[in-house]
GROMACS .gro file of C-alpha atoms in nm:
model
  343
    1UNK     CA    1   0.000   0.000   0.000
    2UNK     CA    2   0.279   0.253  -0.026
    3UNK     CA    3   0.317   0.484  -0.304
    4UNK     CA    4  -0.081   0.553  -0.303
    5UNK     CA    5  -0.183   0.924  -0.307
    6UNK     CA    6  -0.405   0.923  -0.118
    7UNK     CA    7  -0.564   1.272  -0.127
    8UNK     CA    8  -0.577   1.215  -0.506
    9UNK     CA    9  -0.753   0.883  -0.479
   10UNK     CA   10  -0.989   1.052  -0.226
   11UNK     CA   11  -1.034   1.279  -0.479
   12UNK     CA   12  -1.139   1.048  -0.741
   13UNK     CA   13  -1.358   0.785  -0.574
   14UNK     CA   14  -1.556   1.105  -0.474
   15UNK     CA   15  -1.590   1.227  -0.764
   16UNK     CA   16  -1.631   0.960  -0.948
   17UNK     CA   17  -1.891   0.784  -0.720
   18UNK     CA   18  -2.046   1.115  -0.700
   19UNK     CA   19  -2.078   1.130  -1.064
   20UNK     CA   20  -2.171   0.857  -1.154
   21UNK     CA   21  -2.538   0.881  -0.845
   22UNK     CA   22  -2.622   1.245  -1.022
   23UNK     CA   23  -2.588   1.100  -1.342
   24UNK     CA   24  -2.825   0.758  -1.256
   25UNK     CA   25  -3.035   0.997  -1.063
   26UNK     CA   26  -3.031   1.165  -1.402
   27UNK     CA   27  -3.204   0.869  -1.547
   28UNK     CA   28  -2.901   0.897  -1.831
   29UNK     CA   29  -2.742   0.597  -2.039
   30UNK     CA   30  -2.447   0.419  -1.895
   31UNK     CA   31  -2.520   0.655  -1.638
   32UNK     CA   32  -2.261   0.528  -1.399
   33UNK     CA   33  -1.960   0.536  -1.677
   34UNK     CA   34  -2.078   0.857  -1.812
   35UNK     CA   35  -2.136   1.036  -1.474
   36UNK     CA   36  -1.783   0.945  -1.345
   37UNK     CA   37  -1.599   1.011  -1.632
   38UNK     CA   38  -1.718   1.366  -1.643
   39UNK     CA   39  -1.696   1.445  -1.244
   40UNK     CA   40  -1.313   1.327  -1.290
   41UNK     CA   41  -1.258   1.494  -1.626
   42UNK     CA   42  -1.388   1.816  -1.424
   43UNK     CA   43  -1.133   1.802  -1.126
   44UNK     CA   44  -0.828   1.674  -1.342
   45UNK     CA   45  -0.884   1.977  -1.564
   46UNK     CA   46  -0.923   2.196  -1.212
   47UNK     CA   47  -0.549   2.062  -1.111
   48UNK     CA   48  -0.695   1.861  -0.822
   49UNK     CA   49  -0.501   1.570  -0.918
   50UNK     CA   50  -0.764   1.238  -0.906
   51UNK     CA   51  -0.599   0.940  -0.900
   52UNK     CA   52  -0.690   0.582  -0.917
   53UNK     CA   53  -0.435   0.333  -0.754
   54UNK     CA   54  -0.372   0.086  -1.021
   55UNK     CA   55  -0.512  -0.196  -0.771
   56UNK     CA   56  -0.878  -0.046  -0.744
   57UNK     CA   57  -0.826   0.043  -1.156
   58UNK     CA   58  -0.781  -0.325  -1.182
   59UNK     CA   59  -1.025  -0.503  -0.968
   60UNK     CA   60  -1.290  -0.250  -1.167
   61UNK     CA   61  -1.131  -0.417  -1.492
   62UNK     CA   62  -1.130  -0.748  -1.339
   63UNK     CA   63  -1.541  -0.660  -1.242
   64UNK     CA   64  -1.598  -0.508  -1.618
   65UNK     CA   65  -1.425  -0.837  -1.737
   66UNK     CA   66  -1.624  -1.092  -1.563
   67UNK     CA   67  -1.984  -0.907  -1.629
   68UNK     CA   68  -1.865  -0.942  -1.995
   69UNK     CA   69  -1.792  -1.319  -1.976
   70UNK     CA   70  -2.154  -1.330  -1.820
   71UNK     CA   71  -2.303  -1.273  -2.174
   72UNK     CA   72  -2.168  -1.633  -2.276
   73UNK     CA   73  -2.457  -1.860  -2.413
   74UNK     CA   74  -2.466  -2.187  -2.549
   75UNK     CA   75  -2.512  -1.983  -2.895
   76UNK     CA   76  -2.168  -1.831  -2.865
   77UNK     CA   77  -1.987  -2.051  -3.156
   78UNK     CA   78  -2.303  -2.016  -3.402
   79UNK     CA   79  -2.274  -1.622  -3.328
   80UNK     CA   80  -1.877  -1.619  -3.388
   81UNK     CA   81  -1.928  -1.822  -3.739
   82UNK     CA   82  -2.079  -1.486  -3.838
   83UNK     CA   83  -1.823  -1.248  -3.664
   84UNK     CA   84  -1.525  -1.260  -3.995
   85UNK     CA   85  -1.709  -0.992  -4.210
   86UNK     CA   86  -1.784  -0.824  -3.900
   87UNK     CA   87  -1.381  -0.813  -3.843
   88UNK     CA   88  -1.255  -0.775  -4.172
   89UNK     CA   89  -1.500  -0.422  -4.218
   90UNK     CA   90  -1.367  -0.325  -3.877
   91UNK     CA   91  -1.034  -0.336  -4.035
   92UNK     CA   92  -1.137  -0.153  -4.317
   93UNK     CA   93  -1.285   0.137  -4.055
   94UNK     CA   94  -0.945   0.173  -3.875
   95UNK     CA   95  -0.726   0.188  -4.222
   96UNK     CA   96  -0.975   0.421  -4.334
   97UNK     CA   97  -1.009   0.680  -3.975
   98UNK     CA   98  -0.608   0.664  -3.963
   99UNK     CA   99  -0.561   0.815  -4.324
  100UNK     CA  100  -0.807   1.038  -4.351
  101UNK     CA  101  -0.767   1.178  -4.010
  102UNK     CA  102  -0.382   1.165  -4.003
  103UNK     CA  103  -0.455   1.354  -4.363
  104UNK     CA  104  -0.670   1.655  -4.187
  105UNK     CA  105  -0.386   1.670  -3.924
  106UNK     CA  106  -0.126   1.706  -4.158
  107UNK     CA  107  -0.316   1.948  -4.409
  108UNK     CA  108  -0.517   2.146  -4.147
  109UNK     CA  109  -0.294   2.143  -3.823
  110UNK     CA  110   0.025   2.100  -3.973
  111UNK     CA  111   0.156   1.800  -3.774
  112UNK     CA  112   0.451   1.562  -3.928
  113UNK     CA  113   0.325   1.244  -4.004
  114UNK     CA  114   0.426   0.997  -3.705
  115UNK     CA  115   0.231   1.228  -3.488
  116UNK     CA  116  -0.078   1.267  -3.697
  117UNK     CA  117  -0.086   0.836  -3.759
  118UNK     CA  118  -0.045   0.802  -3.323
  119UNK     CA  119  -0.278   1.076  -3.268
  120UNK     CA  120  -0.568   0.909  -3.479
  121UNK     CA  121  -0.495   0.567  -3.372
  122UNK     CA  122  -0.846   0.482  -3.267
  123UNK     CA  123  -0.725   0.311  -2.949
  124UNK     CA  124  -0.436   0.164  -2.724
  125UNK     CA  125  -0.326   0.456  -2.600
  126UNK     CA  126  -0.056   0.347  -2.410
  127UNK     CA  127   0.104   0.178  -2.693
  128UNK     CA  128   0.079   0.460  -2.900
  129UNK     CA  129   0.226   0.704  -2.641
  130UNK     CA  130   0.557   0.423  -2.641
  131UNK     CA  131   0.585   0.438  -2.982
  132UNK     CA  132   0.588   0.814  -2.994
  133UNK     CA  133   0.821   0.838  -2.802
  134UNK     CA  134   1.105   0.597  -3.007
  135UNK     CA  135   0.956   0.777  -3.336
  136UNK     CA  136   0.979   1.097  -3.287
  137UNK     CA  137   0.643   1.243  -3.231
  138UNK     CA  138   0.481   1.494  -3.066
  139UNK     CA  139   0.368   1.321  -2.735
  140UNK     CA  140   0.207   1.601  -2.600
  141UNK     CA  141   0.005   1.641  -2.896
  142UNK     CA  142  -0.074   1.282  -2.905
  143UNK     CA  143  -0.193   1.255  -2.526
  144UNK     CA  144  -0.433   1.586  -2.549
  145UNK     CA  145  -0.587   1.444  -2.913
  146UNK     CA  146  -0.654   1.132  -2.790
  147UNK     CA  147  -0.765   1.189  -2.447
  148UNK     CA  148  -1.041   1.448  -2.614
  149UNK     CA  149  -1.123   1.175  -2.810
  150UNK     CA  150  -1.205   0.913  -2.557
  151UNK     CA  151  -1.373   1.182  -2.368
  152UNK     CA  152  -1.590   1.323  -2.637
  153UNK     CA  153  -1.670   0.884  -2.748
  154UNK     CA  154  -1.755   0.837  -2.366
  155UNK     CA  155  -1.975   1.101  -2.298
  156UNK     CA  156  -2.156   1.154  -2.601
  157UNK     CA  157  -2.184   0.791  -2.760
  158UNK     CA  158  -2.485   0.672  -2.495
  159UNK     CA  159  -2.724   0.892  -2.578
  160UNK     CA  160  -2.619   0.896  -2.976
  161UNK     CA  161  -2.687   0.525  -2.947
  162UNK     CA  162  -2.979   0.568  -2.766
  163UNK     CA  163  -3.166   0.782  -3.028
  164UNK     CA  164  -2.997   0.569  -3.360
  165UNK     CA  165  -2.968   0.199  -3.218
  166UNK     CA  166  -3.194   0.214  -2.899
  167UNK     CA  167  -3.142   0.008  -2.560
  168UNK     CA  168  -3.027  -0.364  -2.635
  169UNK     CA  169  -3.106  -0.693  -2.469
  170UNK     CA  170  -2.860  -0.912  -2.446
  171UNK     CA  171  -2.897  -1.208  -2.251
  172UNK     CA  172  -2.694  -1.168  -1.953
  173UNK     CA  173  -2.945  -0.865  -1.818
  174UNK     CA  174  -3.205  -1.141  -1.823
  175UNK     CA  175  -2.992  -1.328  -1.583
  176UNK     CA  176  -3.017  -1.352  -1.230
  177UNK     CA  177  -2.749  -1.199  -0.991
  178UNK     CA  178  -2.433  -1.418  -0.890
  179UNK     CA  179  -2.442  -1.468  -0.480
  180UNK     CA  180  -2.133  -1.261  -0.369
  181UNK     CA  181  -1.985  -1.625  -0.282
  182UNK     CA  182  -1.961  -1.703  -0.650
  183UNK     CA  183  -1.838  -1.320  -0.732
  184UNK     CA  184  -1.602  -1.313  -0.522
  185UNK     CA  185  -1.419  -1.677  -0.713
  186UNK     CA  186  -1.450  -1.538  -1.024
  187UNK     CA  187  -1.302  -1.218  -0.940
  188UNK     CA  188  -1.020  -1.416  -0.723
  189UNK     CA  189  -0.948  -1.579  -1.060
  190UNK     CA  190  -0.962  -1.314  -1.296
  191UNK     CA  191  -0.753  -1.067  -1.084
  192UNK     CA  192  -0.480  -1.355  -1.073
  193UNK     CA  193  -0.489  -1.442  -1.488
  194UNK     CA  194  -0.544  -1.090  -1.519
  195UNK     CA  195  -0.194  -1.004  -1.337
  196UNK     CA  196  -0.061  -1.329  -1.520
  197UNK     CA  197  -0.119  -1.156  -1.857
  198UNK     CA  198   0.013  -0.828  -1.747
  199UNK     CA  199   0.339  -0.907  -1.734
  200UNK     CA  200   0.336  -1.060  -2.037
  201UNK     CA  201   0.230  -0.749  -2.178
  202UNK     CA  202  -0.148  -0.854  -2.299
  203UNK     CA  203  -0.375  -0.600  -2.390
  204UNK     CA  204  -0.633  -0.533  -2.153
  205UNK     CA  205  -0.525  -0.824  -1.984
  206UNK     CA  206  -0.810  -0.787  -1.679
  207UNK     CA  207  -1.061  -0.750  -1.921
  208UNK     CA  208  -0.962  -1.052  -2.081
  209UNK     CA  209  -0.912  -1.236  -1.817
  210UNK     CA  210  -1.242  -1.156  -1.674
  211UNK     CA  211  -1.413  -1.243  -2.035
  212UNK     CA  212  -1.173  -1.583  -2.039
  213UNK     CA  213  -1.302  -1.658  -1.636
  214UNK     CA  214  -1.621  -1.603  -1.649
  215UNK     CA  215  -1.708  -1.695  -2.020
  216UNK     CA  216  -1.615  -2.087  -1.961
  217UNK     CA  217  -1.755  -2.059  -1.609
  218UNK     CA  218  -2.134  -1.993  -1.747
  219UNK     CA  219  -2.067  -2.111  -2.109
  220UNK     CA  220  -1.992  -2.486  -1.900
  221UNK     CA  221  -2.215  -2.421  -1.669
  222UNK     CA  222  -2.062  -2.357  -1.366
  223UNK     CA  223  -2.269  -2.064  -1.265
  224UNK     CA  224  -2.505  -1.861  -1.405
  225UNK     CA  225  -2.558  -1.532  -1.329
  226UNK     CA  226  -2.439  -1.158  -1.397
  227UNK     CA  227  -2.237  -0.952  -1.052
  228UNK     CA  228  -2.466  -0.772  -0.843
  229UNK     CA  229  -2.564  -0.445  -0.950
  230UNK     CA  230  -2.352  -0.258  -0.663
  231UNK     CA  231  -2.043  -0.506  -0.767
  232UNK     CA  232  -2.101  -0.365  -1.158
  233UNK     CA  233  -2.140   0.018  -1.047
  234UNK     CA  234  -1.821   0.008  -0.874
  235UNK     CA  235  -1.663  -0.128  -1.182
  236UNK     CA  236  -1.842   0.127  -1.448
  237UNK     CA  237  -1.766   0.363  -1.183
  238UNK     CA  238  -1.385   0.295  -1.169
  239UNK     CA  239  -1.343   0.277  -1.545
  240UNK     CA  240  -1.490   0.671  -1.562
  241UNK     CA  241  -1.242   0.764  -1.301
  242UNK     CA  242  -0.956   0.623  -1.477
  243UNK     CA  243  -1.054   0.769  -1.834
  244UNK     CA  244  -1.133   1.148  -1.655
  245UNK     CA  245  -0.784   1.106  -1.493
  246UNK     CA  246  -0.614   1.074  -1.792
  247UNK     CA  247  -0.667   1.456  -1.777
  248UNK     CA  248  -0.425   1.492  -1.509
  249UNK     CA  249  -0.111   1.699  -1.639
  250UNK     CA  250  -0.284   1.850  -1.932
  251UNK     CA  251  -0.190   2.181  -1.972
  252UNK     CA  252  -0.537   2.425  -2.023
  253UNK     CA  253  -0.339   2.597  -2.271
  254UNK     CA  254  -0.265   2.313  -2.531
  255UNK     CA  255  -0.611   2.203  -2.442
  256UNK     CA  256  -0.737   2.509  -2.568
  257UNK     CA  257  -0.453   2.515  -2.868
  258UNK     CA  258  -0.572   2.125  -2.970
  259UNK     CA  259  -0.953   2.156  -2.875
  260UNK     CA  260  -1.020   2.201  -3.237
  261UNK     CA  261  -0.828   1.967  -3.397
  262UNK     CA  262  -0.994   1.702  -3.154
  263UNK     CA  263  -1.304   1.742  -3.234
  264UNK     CA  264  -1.261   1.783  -3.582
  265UNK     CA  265  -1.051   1.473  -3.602
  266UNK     CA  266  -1.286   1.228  -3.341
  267UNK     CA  267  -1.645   1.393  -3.562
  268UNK     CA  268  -1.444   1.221  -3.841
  269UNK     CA  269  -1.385   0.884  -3.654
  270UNK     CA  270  -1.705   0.846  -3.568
  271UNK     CA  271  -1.880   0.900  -3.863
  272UNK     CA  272  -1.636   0.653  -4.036
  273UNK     CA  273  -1.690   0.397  -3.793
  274UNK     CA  274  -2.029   0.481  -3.801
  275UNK     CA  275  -2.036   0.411  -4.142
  276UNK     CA  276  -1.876   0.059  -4.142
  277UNK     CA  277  -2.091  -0.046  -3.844
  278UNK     CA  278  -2.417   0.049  -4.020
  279UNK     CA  279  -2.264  -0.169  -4.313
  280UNK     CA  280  -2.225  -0.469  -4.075
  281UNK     CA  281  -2.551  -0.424  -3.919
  282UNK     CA  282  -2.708  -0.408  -4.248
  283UNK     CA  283  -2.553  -0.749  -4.376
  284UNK     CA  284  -2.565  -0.971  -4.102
  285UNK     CA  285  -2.893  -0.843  -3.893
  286UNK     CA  286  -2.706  -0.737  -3.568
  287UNK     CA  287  -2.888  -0.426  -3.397
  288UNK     CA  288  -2.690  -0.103  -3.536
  289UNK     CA  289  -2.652   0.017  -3.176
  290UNK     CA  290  -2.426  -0.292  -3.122
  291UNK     CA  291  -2.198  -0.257  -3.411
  292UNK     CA  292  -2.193   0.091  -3.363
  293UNK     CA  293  -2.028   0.071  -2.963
  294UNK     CA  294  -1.800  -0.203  -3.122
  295UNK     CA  295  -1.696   0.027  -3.395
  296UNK     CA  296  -1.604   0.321  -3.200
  297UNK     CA  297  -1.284   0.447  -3.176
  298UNK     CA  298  -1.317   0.457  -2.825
  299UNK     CA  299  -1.074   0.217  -2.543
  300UNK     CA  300  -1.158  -0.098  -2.494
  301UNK     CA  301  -1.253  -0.087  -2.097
  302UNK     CA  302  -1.464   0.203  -2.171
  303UNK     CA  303  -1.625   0.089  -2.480
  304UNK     CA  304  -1.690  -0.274  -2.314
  305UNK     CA  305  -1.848  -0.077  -1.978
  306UNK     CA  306  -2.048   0.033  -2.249
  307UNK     CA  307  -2.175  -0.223  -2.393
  308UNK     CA  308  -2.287  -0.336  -2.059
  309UNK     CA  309  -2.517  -0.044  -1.927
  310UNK     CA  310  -2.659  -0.047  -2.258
  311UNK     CA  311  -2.772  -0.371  -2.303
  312UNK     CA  312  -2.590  -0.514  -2.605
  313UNK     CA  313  -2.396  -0.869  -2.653
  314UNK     CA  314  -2.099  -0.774  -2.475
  315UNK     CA  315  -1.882  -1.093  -2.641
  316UNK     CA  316  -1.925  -0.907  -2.944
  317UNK     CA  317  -1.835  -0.556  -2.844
  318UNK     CA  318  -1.534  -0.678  -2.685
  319UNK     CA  319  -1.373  -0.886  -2.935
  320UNK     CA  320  -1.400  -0.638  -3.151
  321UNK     CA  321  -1.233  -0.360  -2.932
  322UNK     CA  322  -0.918  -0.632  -2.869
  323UNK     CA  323  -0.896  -0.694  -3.267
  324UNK     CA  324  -0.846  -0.372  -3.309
  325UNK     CA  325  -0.636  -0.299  -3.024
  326UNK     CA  326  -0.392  -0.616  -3.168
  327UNK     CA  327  -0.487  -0.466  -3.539
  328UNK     CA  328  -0.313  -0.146  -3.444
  329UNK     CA  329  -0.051  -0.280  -3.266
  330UNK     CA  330   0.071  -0.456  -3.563
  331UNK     CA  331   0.015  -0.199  -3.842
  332UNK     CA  332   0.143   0.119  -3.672
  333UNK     CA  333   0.506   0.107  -3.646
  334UNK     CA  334   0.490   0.005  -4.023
  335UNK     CA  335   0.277   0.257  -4.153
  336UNK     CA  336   0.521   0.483  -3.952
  337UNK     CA  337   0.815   0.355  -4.162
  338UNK     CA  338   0.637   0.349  -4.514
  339UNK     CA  339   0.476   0.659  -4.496
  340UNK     CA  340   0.766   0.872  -4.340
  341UNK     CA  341   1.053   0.657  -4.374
  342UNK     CA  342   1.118   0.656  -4.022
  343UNK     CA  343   1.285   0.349  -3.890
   0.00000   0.00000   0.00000
């Protein structure tokens, strides 16, 4: 327990929790992601440092994780036999969001290319930050752009989706609740793979865990059952905290300086991936709102927590956010070196 702040995690959890009541008071969608990303977003921009110890960021992983693996059904292989398409348009969504965004960067905003490819990359983050930094780039300017953008995804994508794709069902919120008993094994279990995969460098590795746990547990039949509703708002409230702090450091001037070019560049994200998911919704039936969350060039905790509070097959939504995570991890470095001759 050393090394915690612990004014700035008081900070967060109070914000965040607080955030995330107003904004299910509210009645709003994902109310409990959207609420707490915003309340921390607000005191990280007022230099009141929120921070969320990287143990409570990843038991609310491990919680988002194991609510996803709750969606398992015995139909799970007859659904994937339809998921290529689905993955090979999502592929055509990111190619097409990193050129023509990197392209208004460049043209409008006059950044060099390695910055304008990281600062598009519609997800992993962290990655992209790394690779910045070996390449060149402009970090700074790759941090602000892509924090707006997972800020402007998370808080304005729920009620988008509302009024295009409506309020899903998928199974698991026709489920019963786990007994805390049963919770608390999965979660054991997840949190342990989950640190397993870590240090091998996995991405989202507690999310994956969680959706590897708790996927064979119902899809054999161990249990059956979704967390608790408390154990699930503590995880969608965690995961708004930890997007919000990402705010932390920015400077109000470059937010200011870059607030244009981030909205200008995540407007044309989303109507790209917009685009493709109304493509795949068209051709294989799936509800647009569902394709639409998986599309989104939005992270993959987030974008799963989202998934959740809105009610669509969260299987789907998040192996589509790890393809793409693993997409981008492979293609960046050598669109880097073909398109600027950077080695």
């Amino acid at each position: 327990m050393k090394n915690i702040d612990w004014r700035g995690m008081a900070i967060a959890l109070a914000a965040g929790f607080g955030g995330a009541l107003v904004a299910l008071s509210l009645g709003l969608p994902a109310a409990a992601l959207l609420g707490s990303t915003f309340a921390v977003t607000v005191v990280a921009l007022m230099r009141l440092s929120p921070a969320v110890p990287s143990l409570l960021r990843d038991i609310g992983f491990s919680i988002i994780g194991v609510s996803l693996g709750s969606g398992v059904t015995p139909d799970i292989w007859s659904d994937i036999a339809r998921w290529p398409f689905s993955l090979a348009m999502l592929t055509v969504t990111v190619l097409a969001v990193l050129f023509s965004c990197g392209f208004i960067l460049r043209a409008v905003f006059r950044c060099d290319m390695p910055t304008a490819l990281l600062a598009t990359s519609p997800g992993a983050l962290s990655y992209t930050l790394a690779l910045g930094t070996s390449r060149g780039a402009d970090v700074r300017f790759v941090m602000v752009l892509q924090s707006l953008r997972l800020l402007l995804i998370t808080l304005l994508l729920p009620p988008m989706v509302g009024v295009a794709g409506g309020i899903g069902a998928a199974p698991h919120l026709t489920l019963p609740h786990l007994g805390y008993g049963e919770s608390a094994v999965l979660l054991v279990a997840t949190f342990a793979l989950g640190s397993a995969m870590a240090r091998l460098r996995s991405p989202a590795p507690f999310i994956l865990a969680g959706l590897i746990v708790s996927g064979f547990a119902h899809g054999g039949g161990f249990v059956s059952g979704r967390p608790a509703d408390l154990v699930t708002f503590f995880g969608f409230s965690i995961t708004g905290a930890v997007i919000g702090g990402r705010f932390v450091g920015i400077d109000g001037g470059d937010l200011k300086r870059l607030a244009l070019a981030g909205v200008v560049s995540t407007a044309v994200a989303v109507t790209l991936s917009m685009a493709g998911a109304w493509t795949v919704a068209l051709a294989l039936d799936l509800p647009f709102g569902q394709t639409w969350v998986s599309f989104a060039p939005g992270g993959v905790e987030g974008m799963s927590s989202m998934a959740l509070a809105l009610g669509y097959d969260p299987v789907y939504v998040a192996t589509h956010h790890v393809f793409r995570i693993l997409l981008l991890i492979a293609i960046l470095p050598l669109l880097i070196r073909l398109l600027s001759g950077k080695t």
